[in-house]
Coordinates of C-alpha atoms and ligand atoms in Angstrom, one line a residue:
M1 CA -22.1 69.4 -15.6
T2 CA -23.9 66.2 -15.9
Q3 CA -23.5 63.6 -13.1
A4 CA -21.2 60.8 -14.1
R5 CA -22.9 57.5 -14.0
P6 CA -21.5 54.0 -13.3
V7 CA -20.4 52.2 -16.4
K8 CA -19.9 48.6 -16.9
V9 CA -16.7 47.9 -18.7
I10 CA -16.4 44.5 -20.4
S11 CA -13.4 43.3 -22.4
V12 CA -14.1 40.6 -24.9
T13 CA -11.0 38.4 -25.4
G14 CA -9.9 34.9 -26.1
G15 CA -6.2 34.7 -26.8
K16 CA -6.8 33.4 -30.3
G17 CA -8.0 35.1 -33.6
G18 CA -11.0 33.8 -35.5
V19 CA -12.9 32.5 -32.6
G20 CA -15.6 35.2 -32.8
K21 CA -14.5 38.0 -30.5
T22 CA -15.6 40.7 -32.8
S23 CA -18.9 39.0 -33.6
V24 CA -19.7 38.5 -29.9
T25 CA -18.8 42.1 -29.1
V26 CA -20.9 43.6 -31.8
N27 CA -23.9 41.5 -31.3
L28 CA -23.8 41.8 -27.6
A29 CA -23.5 45.6 -28.0
V30 CA -26.5 45.8 -30.3
A31 CA -28.6 43.5 -28.0
L32 CA -27.8 45.6 -25.0
A33 CA -28.7 48.7 -26.9
E34 CA -32.0 47.1 -27.9
Q35 CA -32.7 46.5 -24.2
G36 CA -32.5 50.3 -23.7
H37 CA -28.9 50.6 -22.5
A38 CA -26.5 53.2 -23.8
V39 CA -23.6 51.3 -25.3
M40 CA -20.1 52.3 -26.4
L41 CA -17.8 50.0 -28.3
L42 CA -14.0 50.4 -28.3
D43 CA -12.3 48.8 -31.2
A44 CA -9.0 47.7 -29.9
D45 CA -8.5 45.0 -32.5
L46 CA -5.9 45.7 -35.1
G47 CA -7.0 42.6 -37.1
L48 CA -8.5 42.7 -40.5
A49 CA -12.2 42.2 -39.6
N50 CA -12.5 45.4 -37.6
I51 CA -15.8 46.5 -36.2
D52 CA -16.0 49.4 -38.6
V53 CA -15.5 47.1 -41.5
M54 CA -18.0 44.5 -40.1
L55 CA -20.6 47.2 -39.9
G56 CA -19.8 49.1 -43.1
L57 CA -18.7 52.2 -41.3
K58 CA -15.9 54.4 -42.3
A59 CA -13.5 55.9 -39.8
D60 CA -11.1 58.5 -41.1
R61 CA -10.0 59.5 -37.6
N62 CA -9.4 57.5 -34.5
L63 CA -8.3 57.7 -30.9
S64 CA -4.8 58.6 -31.8
H65 CA -6.1 61.9 -33.3
V66 CA -7.8 62.7 -30.0
I67 CA -4.6 61.9 -28.1
A68 CA -2.7 64.2 -30.5
G69 CA -5.2 67.0 -29.7
E70 CA -6.3 67.2 -33.3
C71 CA -10.0 66.7 -32.5
D72 CA -12.5 65.9 -29.8
I73 CA -13.7 62.4 -28.9
Q74 CA -17.2 63.5 -30.1
D75 CA -15.7 64.0 -33.6
I76 CA -14.5 60.4 -34.0
L77 CA -17.5 58.5 -32.6
L78 CA -19.3 56.4 -35.2
E79 CA -22.9 55.5 -34.9
G80 CA -23.7 51.9 -35.3
P81 CA -26.9 49.8 -35.4
G82 CA -29.3 50.3 -32.4
G83 CA -27.6 53.7 -31.8
I84 CA -24.4 52.1 -30.4
K85 CA -21.4 54.4 -30.3
I86 CA -18.1 53.1 -31.7
V87 CA -14.7 54.5 -30.8
P88 CA -12.3 53.7 -33.5
A89 CA -9.2 53.1 -31.4
S90 CA -7.0 50.9 -33.6
S91 CA -3.8 52.8 -33.9
G92 CA -4.7 54.8 -30.9
T93 CA -4.4 51.9 -28.5
Q94 CA -0.9 51.2 -29.6
A95 CA 0.0 54.9 -29.2
M96 CA -1.3 54.7 -25.6
A97 CA 1.9 53.1 -24.4
Q98 CA 4.0 56.1 -25.3
L99 CA 1.8 58.9 -24.0
S100 CA 3.2 62.0 -22.2
P101 CA 1.5 63.0 -18.9
A102 CA -0.3 65.8 -20.7
E103 CA -1.6 63.4 -23.3
H104 CA -2.7 61.0 -20.5
A105 CA -4.7 63.7 -18.9
G106 CA -6.2 64.7 -22.3
L107 CA -7.3 61.2 -22.9
I108 CA -9.0 60.9 -19.5
R109 CA -10.6 64.2 -20.0
A110 CA -11.9 63.2 -23.4
F111 CA -13.6 60.1 -21.9
S112 CA -15.0 62.0 -18.9
Q113 CA -16.8 64.3 -21.3
I114 CA -18.8 61.4 -22.6
S115 CA -19.1 59.3 -19.5
H116 CA -22.6 60.5 -18.6
Q117 CA -23.8 59.1 -21.9
I118 CA -22.8 55.4 -21.4
D119 CA -24.0 52.4 -19.4
Y120 CA -21.8 49.8 -21.1
L121 CA -18.4 50.0 -22.6
L122 CA -17.5 46.9 -24.6
I123 CA -13.9 46.4 -25.7
D124 CA -13.1 44.2 -28.7
T125 CA -9.5 43.1 -28.0
A126 CA -7.0 41.9 -30.4
A127 CA -5.8 38.3 -30.7
G128 CA -2.8 37.2 -28.8
I129 CA -1.3 38.1 -25.5
S130 CA 0.1 41.6 -26.0
D131 CA 0.6 44.2 -23.4
T132 CA -2.4 46.0 -24.9
V133 CA -4.7 43.0 -24.4
I134 CA -3.4 42.6 -20.9
S135 CA -4.0 46.3 -20.0
F136 CA -7.5 46.4 -21.4
T137 CA -8.6 43.2 -19.7
Q138 CA -7.0 44.2 -16.4
A139 CA -8.6 47.6 -16.4
S140 CA -12.1 46.2 -17.1
Q141 CA -14.6 45.0 -14.6
E142 CA -15.5 41.9 -16.6
V143 CA -13.5 39.8 -18.9
L144 CA -15.5 37.7 -21.3
F145 CA -13.6 34.9 -23.0
V146 CA -14.7 33.6 -26.3
V147 CA -13.6 30.0 -27.1
C148 CA -14.5 27.5 -29.8
D149 CA -13.8 23.9 -30.5
E150 CA -10.5 24.3 -32.2
P151 CA -7.3 22.8 -30.9
T152 CA -5.5 26.0 -30.0
S153 CA -8.5 28.0 -28.8
L154 CA -8.6 26.4 -25.3
T155 CA -4.8 26.4 -24.9
D156 CA -4.6 30.1 -26.0
A157 CA -7.5 31.1 -23.7
Y158 CA -5.8 29.2 -20.8
A159 CA -2.4 30.9 -21.5
L160 CA -4.1 34.3 -21.3
M161 CA -6.0 33.4 -18.1
K162 CA -2.8 32.2 -16.5
I163 CA -1.0 35.5 -17.1
L164 CA -4.0 37.5 -16.0
N165 CA -4.4 35.5 -12.8
R166 CA -0.7 34.9 -11.8
D167 CA 0.8 38.2 -12.8
H168 CA -2.2 40.5 -12.6
K169 CA -4.4 38.9 -9.9
L170 CA -7.6 38.7 -11.9
T171 CA -9.8 36.0 -10.3
R172 CA -13.0 35.9 -12.3
F173 CA -13.6 35.2 -16.0
R174 CA -16.8 34.7 -17.9
L175 CA -16.8 32.3 -20.8
V176 CA -18.9 31.9 -23.9
A177 CA -18.5 29.0 -26.3
N178 CA -18.9 30.1 -30.0
M179 CA -19.6 28.2 -33.1
V180 CA -20.8 25.1 -31.3
R181 CA -22.5 22.2 -33.1
S182 CA -24.6 21.4 -30.0
P183 CA -25.2 22.8 -26.5
Q184 CA -23.2 19.8 -25.1
E185 CA -20.2 20.9 -27.1
G186 CA -20.2 24.2 -25.3
R187 CA -20.5 22.6 -21.9
D188 CA -17.7 20.2 -22.7
L189 CA -15.4 23.1 -23.7
F190 CA -16.3 24.8 -20.4
A191 CA -15.6 21.6 -18.5
K192 CA -12.2 21.0 -20.2
L193 CA -11.1 24.5 -19.3
T194 CA -12.4 24.3 -15.8
R195 CA -10.4 21.1 -15.2
V196 CA -7.1 23.0 -15.8
T197 CA -8.0 26.3 -14.2
E198 CA -9.2 24.6 -11.0
K199 CA -6.0 22.6 -10.8
Y200 CA -3.4 25.3 -11.7
L201 CA -5.0 28.7 -11.2
D202 CA -7.0 30.6 -8.5
V203 CA -9.9 31.7 -10.7
T204 CA -13.6 31.3 -11.0
L205 CA -14.9 30.6 -14.4
D206 CA -18.5 31.5 -15.1
Y207 CA -20.2 29.8 -18.0
C208 CA -22.4 32.1 -19.9
G209 CA -23.6 29.6 -22.5
A210 CA -23.0 29.0 -26.2
I211 CA -23.6 30.6 -29.6
P212 CA -24.3 27.9 -32.2
F213 CA -22.5 27.7 -35.5
D214 CA -24.8 29.5 -37.8
E215 CA -24.3 30.4 -41.5
N216 CA -26.4 33.5 -40.9
V217 CA -23.5 35.0 -39.0
R218 CA -21.4 35.0 -42.1
K219 CA -24.3 36.0 -44.3
A220 CA -24.9 39.0 -42.0
I221 CA -21.3 40.0 -42.2
R222 CA -21.5 40.0 -46.0
K223 CA -24.4 42.4 -45.6
Q224 CA -22.3 44.4 -43.1
K225 CA -24.9 43.9 -40.4
P226 CA -24.8 42.1 -37.0
V227 CA -26.7 38.8 -37.2
I228 CA -29.0 39.9 -34.4
E229 CA -30.3 42.7 -36.7
A230 CA -30.1 40.9 -40.1
F231 CA -31.6 37.6 -38.9
P232 CA -33.2 38.2 -35.5
R233 CA -34.8 34.7 -35.4
S234 CA -31.7 32.7 -36.4
P235 CA -30.2 30.3 -33.9
A236 CA -27.2 32.5 -33.2
S237 CA -29.4 35.5 -32.6
L238 CA -31.6 33.6 -30.2
A239 CA -28.5 32.6 -28.3
Y240 CA -27.3 36.2 -28.1
W241 CA -30.6 37.1 -26.4
Q242 CA -29.9 34.5 -23.8
L243 CA -26.3 35.8 -23.4
V244 CA -27.5 39.4 -23.0
K245 CA -29.8 38.4 -20.1
K246 CA -26.8 37.0 -18.3
V247 CA -24.7 40.1 -19.0
E248 CA -27.4 42.3 -17.7
A249 CA -27.5 40.3 -14.4
W250 CA -23.8 41.0 -13.7
P251 CA -23.4 43.5 -10.9
V252 CA -23.0 47.2 -11.8
P253 CA -20.2 48.9 -9.8
Q254 CA -21.5 51.5 -7.4
A255 CA -18.1 52.8 -6.3
P256 CA -16.4 55.7 -8.1
G257 CA -14.1 53.1 -9.6
G258 CA -17.0 52.2 -11.8
H259 CA -16.8 55.4 -13.8
I260 CA -15.3 55.6 -17.2
E261 CA -12.6 58.1 -16.3
F262 CA -11.3 55.7 -13.7
F263 CA -11.2 53.0 -16.3
M264 CA -9.1 55.2 -18.6
E265 CA -6.9 56.2 -15.7
R266 CA -6.2 52.5 -14.8
L267 CA -5.6 51.7 -18.4
V268 CA -3.1 54.5 -18.9
Q269 CA -1.3 53.7 -15.7
M270 CA -1.0 50.1 -16.7
N271 CA 0.3 51.0 -20.1
A272 CA 2.8 53.3 -18.5
Q273 CA 3.9 50.5 -16.2
S274 CA 4.4 48.0 -18.9
S275 CA 6.4 50.4 -21.1
M276 CA 8.5 51.2 -18.1
S277 CA 9.2 47.6 -17.5
E278 CA 10.1 47.1 -21.1
L279 CA 12.6 49.9 -20.8
G280 CA 14.0 48.4 -17.7
S281 CA 14.5 44.9 -19.1
Ligands
LIG301 N1 -21.6 31.6 -34.4 C1 -21.0 31.6 -35.6 N2 -21.4 30.8 -36.6 C2 -20.7 30.9 -37.8 N3 -19.7 31.7 -38.1 C3 -19.3 32.5 -37.1 C4 -19.9 32.5 -35.8 N4 -19.2 33.5 -35.1 C5 -18.2 34.0 -35.9 N5 -18.3 33.4 -37.1 C6 -17.4 33.7 -38.2 O1 -16.0 33.4 -37.8 C7 -15.1 34.4 -38.4 C8 -14.3 35.0 -37.3 O2 -15.1 35.8 -36.4 P1 -14.6 37.1 -35.8 O3 -15.7 37.6 -34.9 O4 -14.0 38.0 -36.8 O5 -13.5 36.5 -34.8 P2 -12.3 37.2 -34.0 O6 -12.7 38.6 -33.8 O7 -12.1 36.4 -32.8 O8 -11.1 37.1 -34.9 C9 -16.0 35.4 -39.1 O9 -15.9 35.0 -40.5 C10 -17.3 35.2 -38.6 O10 -18.3 35.4 -39.6
LIG302 MG1 -11.8 40.4 -34.3

């Protein structure tokens, strides 16, 4: 039996769709992999631009088939650029709320089988403030918010921060500004958000920098490649290399709670709690 190793679990979220959550998740994953880390990506976004689509991969089975006991987790893993492993979770993440105890155990067992192979687990969350988004972010060690200069991006991000802080006691969020026209625009977005979080919430916001608006990101998606691979010298790619340095500097958990099976356990418990409260209300 291989020794479990600590894994860093990062949820990428934002409240709003179209701000660049999937782009950030995929490029960050590939950049971390190129730095020599073993990276797994969990696709928890039910939107149209799914990770598998963005990378030209085909998933015929997902986490729901593992939960149903139809196959092993090894059978559903897709291999992406830089050797990243992708867990197609889409419908599986919805199914998680209705798991039986035996299925819970099976899911946790499935993830403990592969836990020795991963340093980073990145989760691409869906838009909006659903129970699924809340459980994933709450079970993660780091929550990276992606915002951009669109009217509802900041208000949606703030609304999610508020729920995570007030109802779920999360106190630290990381922030990346995407599609900025200048570095100043990114700092302004951070300042605007900080003004309200400092006034109304008990959270620390950590600014991790900005990704510029870059046509190469869209060109890369048309080639079904992450920009960091397709156009490594483009402005967005250079910014991703800065971001990855910050992410690598985040502390890695040493306690057993930093292992992936504990993450899955927390996740499953939270899903169970939220479906219980739904039943009760
Ligand atoms: N830095 C960027 N510059 C230009 N376009 C971008 C950038 N980041 C994302 N996009 C584009 O914005 C759209 C939404 O991005 P996506 O990652 O799918 O957002 P989300 O996952 O938040 O819905 C995509 O068409 C993507 O190509
Ligand atoms: Mg997305």
